[in-house]
PDB file of C-alpha atoms in Angstrom:
ATOM      1  CA  PRO A   1     -11.970  -9.975  -2.830  1.00 86.00           C
ATOM      2  CA  VAL A   2      -9.357  -8.296  -5.186  1.00 92.00           C
ATOM      3  CA  VAL A   3      -5.628  -8.700  -4.465  1.00 95.00           C
ATOM      4  CA  GLY A   4      -3.246  -6.334  -6.163  1.00 94.00           C
ATOM      5  CA  ILE A   5      -0.304  -8.190  -7.652  1.00 94.00           C
ATOM      6  CA  GLY A   6       2.399  -7.096 -10.019  1.00 93.00           C
ATOM      7  CA  GLY A   7       4.812  -4.254  -9.904  1.00 94.00           C
ATOM      8  CA  ILE A   8       4.342  -3.060  -6.413  1.00 97.00           C
ATOM      9  CA  THR A   9       7.630  -1.628  -5.200  1.00 97.00           C
ATOM     10  CA  THR A  10       6.598   1.570  -3.391  1.00 97.00           C
ATOM     11  CA  THR A  11       3.909   2.952  -1.044  1.00 97.00           C
ATOM     12  CA  GLU A  12       2.442   4.894  -4.061  1.00 96.00           C
ATOM     13  CA  ASP A  13       2.086   1.598  -5.967  1.00 97.00           C
ATOM     14  CA  ALA A  14       0.203  -0.013  -3.030  1.00 97.00           C
ATOM     15  CA  LEU A  15      -1.941   2.998  -2.609  1.00 96.00           C
ATOM     16  CA  GLU A  16      -2.898   2.856  -6.306  1.00 96.00           C
ATOM     17  CA  PHE A  17      -4.069  -0.711  -5.970  1.00 96.00           C
ATOM     18  CA  LEU A  18      -5.898  -0.125  -2.750  1.00 96.00           C
ATOM     19  CA  LEU A  19      -7.724   3.034  -4.162  1.00 96.00           C
ATOM     20  CA  ALA A  20      -8.678   0.922  -7.234  1.00 95.00           C
ATOM     21  CA  GLY A  21     -10.374  -1.676  -5.068  1.00 95.00           C
ATOM     22  CA  ALA A  22      -7.708  -4.196  -3.873  1.00 96.00           C
ATOM     23  CA  SER A  23      -8.379  -5.298  -0.300  1.00 95.00           C
ATOM     24  CA  ALA A  24      -4.769  -6.738  -0.168  1.00 96.00           C
ATOM     25  CA  VAL A  25      -1.519  -6.236  -2.004  1.00 97.00           C
ATOM     26  CA  GLU A  26       1.290  -8.584  -2.681  1.00 96.00           C
ATOM     27  CA  ILE A  27       4.984  -7.646  -2.991  1.00 96.00           C
ATOM     28  CA  GLY A  28       7.028 -10.318  -4.693  1.00 94.00           C
ATOM     29  CA  THR A  29      10.000  -9.649  -6.899  1.00 95.00           C
ATOM     30  CA  ALA A  30      10.790  -6.376  -5.320  1.00 96.00           C
ATOM     31  CA  SER A  31      11.649  -8.342  -2.174  1.00 95.00           C
ATOM     32  CA  PHE A  32      14.584  -9.944  -4.007  1.00 95.00           C
ATOM     33  CA  LEU A  33      16.070  -6.493  -4.844  1.00 95.00           C
ATOM     34  CA  ASP A  34      15.453  -5.091  -1.296  1.00 96.00           C
ATOM     35  CA  PRO A  35      14.218  -7.562   1.359  1.00 97.00           C
ATOM     36  CA  LYS A  36      12.956  -4.542   3.362  1.00 98.00           C
ATOM     37  CA  THR A  37      10.533  -3.428   0.616  1.00 97.00           C
ATOM     38  CA  SER A  38       7.395  -4.810   2.440  1.00 97.00           C
ATOM     39  CA  LEU A  39       8.433  -3.094   5.641  1.00 98.00           C
ATOM     40  CA  LYS A  40       9.003   0.243   3.804  1.00 98.00           C
ATOM     41  CA  VAL A  41       5.591  -0.008   2.098  1.00 98.00           C
ATOM     42  CA  VAL A  42       3.727  -0.762   5.379  1.00 97.00           C
ATOM     43  CA  GLU A  43       5.550   2.071   7.046  1.00 98.00           C
ATOM     44  CA  GLY A  44       4.767   4.344   4.140  1.00 98.00           C
ATOM     45  CA  LEU A  45       1.086   3.378   4.199  1.00 97.00           C
ATOM     46  CA  HIS A  46       0.873   4.062   7.981  1.00 97.00           C
ATOM     47  CA  SER A  47       2.551   7.457   7.420  1.00 97.00           C
ATOM     48  CA  TRP A  48       0.088   8.309   4.685  1.00 96.00           C
ATOM     49  CA  CYS A  49      -2.950   7.263   6.635  1.00 96.00           C
ATOM     50  CA  THR A  50      -1.772   9.260   9.558  1.00 96.00           C
ATOM     51  CA  GLN A  51      -1.212  12.384   7.415  1.00 96.00           C
ATOM     52  CA  GLU A  52      -4.614  12.071   5.698  1.00 94.00           C
ATOM     53  CA  GLY A  53      -6.453  11.207   8.843  1.00 95.00           C
ATOM     54  CA  VAL A  54      -7.346   7.866   7.734  1.00 95.00           C
ATOM     55  CA  GLU A  55      -7.955   5.540  10.846  1.00 95.00           C
ATOM     56  CA  CYS A  56      -8.258   2.123   8.976  1.00 95.00           C
ATOM     57  CA  ILE A  57      -6.760   1.257   5.538  1.00 93.00           C
ATOM     58  CA  ARG A  58      -9.984  -0.535   4.704  1.00 94.00           C
ATOM     59  CA  ASP A  59     -11.609   3.002   4.605  1.00 94.00           C
ATOM     60  CA  ILE A  60      -9.834   3.816   1.355  1.00 94.00           C
ATOM     61  CA  VAL A  61     -10.283   0.555  -0.501  1.00 96.00           C
ATOM     62  CA  GLY A  62     -12.069   1.318  -3.778  1.00 95.00           C
ATOM     63  CA  THR A  63     -12.611   4.990  -3.082  1.00 94.00           C
ATOM     64  CA  GLY A  64     -10.248   6.212  -5.773  1.00 88.00           C
ATOM     65  CA  ARG A  65      -9.605   9.269  -3.456  1.00 67.00           C
ATOM     66  CA  VAL A  66      -6.041  10.637  -3.057  1.00 56.00           C
TER      67      VAL A  66
END
């Protein structure tokens, strides 16, 4: 499994890692600047999946689709 680490501060950042093949992403330093970063990213991913008709985030891992 690939874990996306480094520079993830937004939903878009997390999506890029997931689409590139990461099955998980880690939010580190951004949490020091805004402790709610992880929550915002998860909510953003949920919103994106709903909008795109994706039922499970695993369905986009490694697809490169936007």
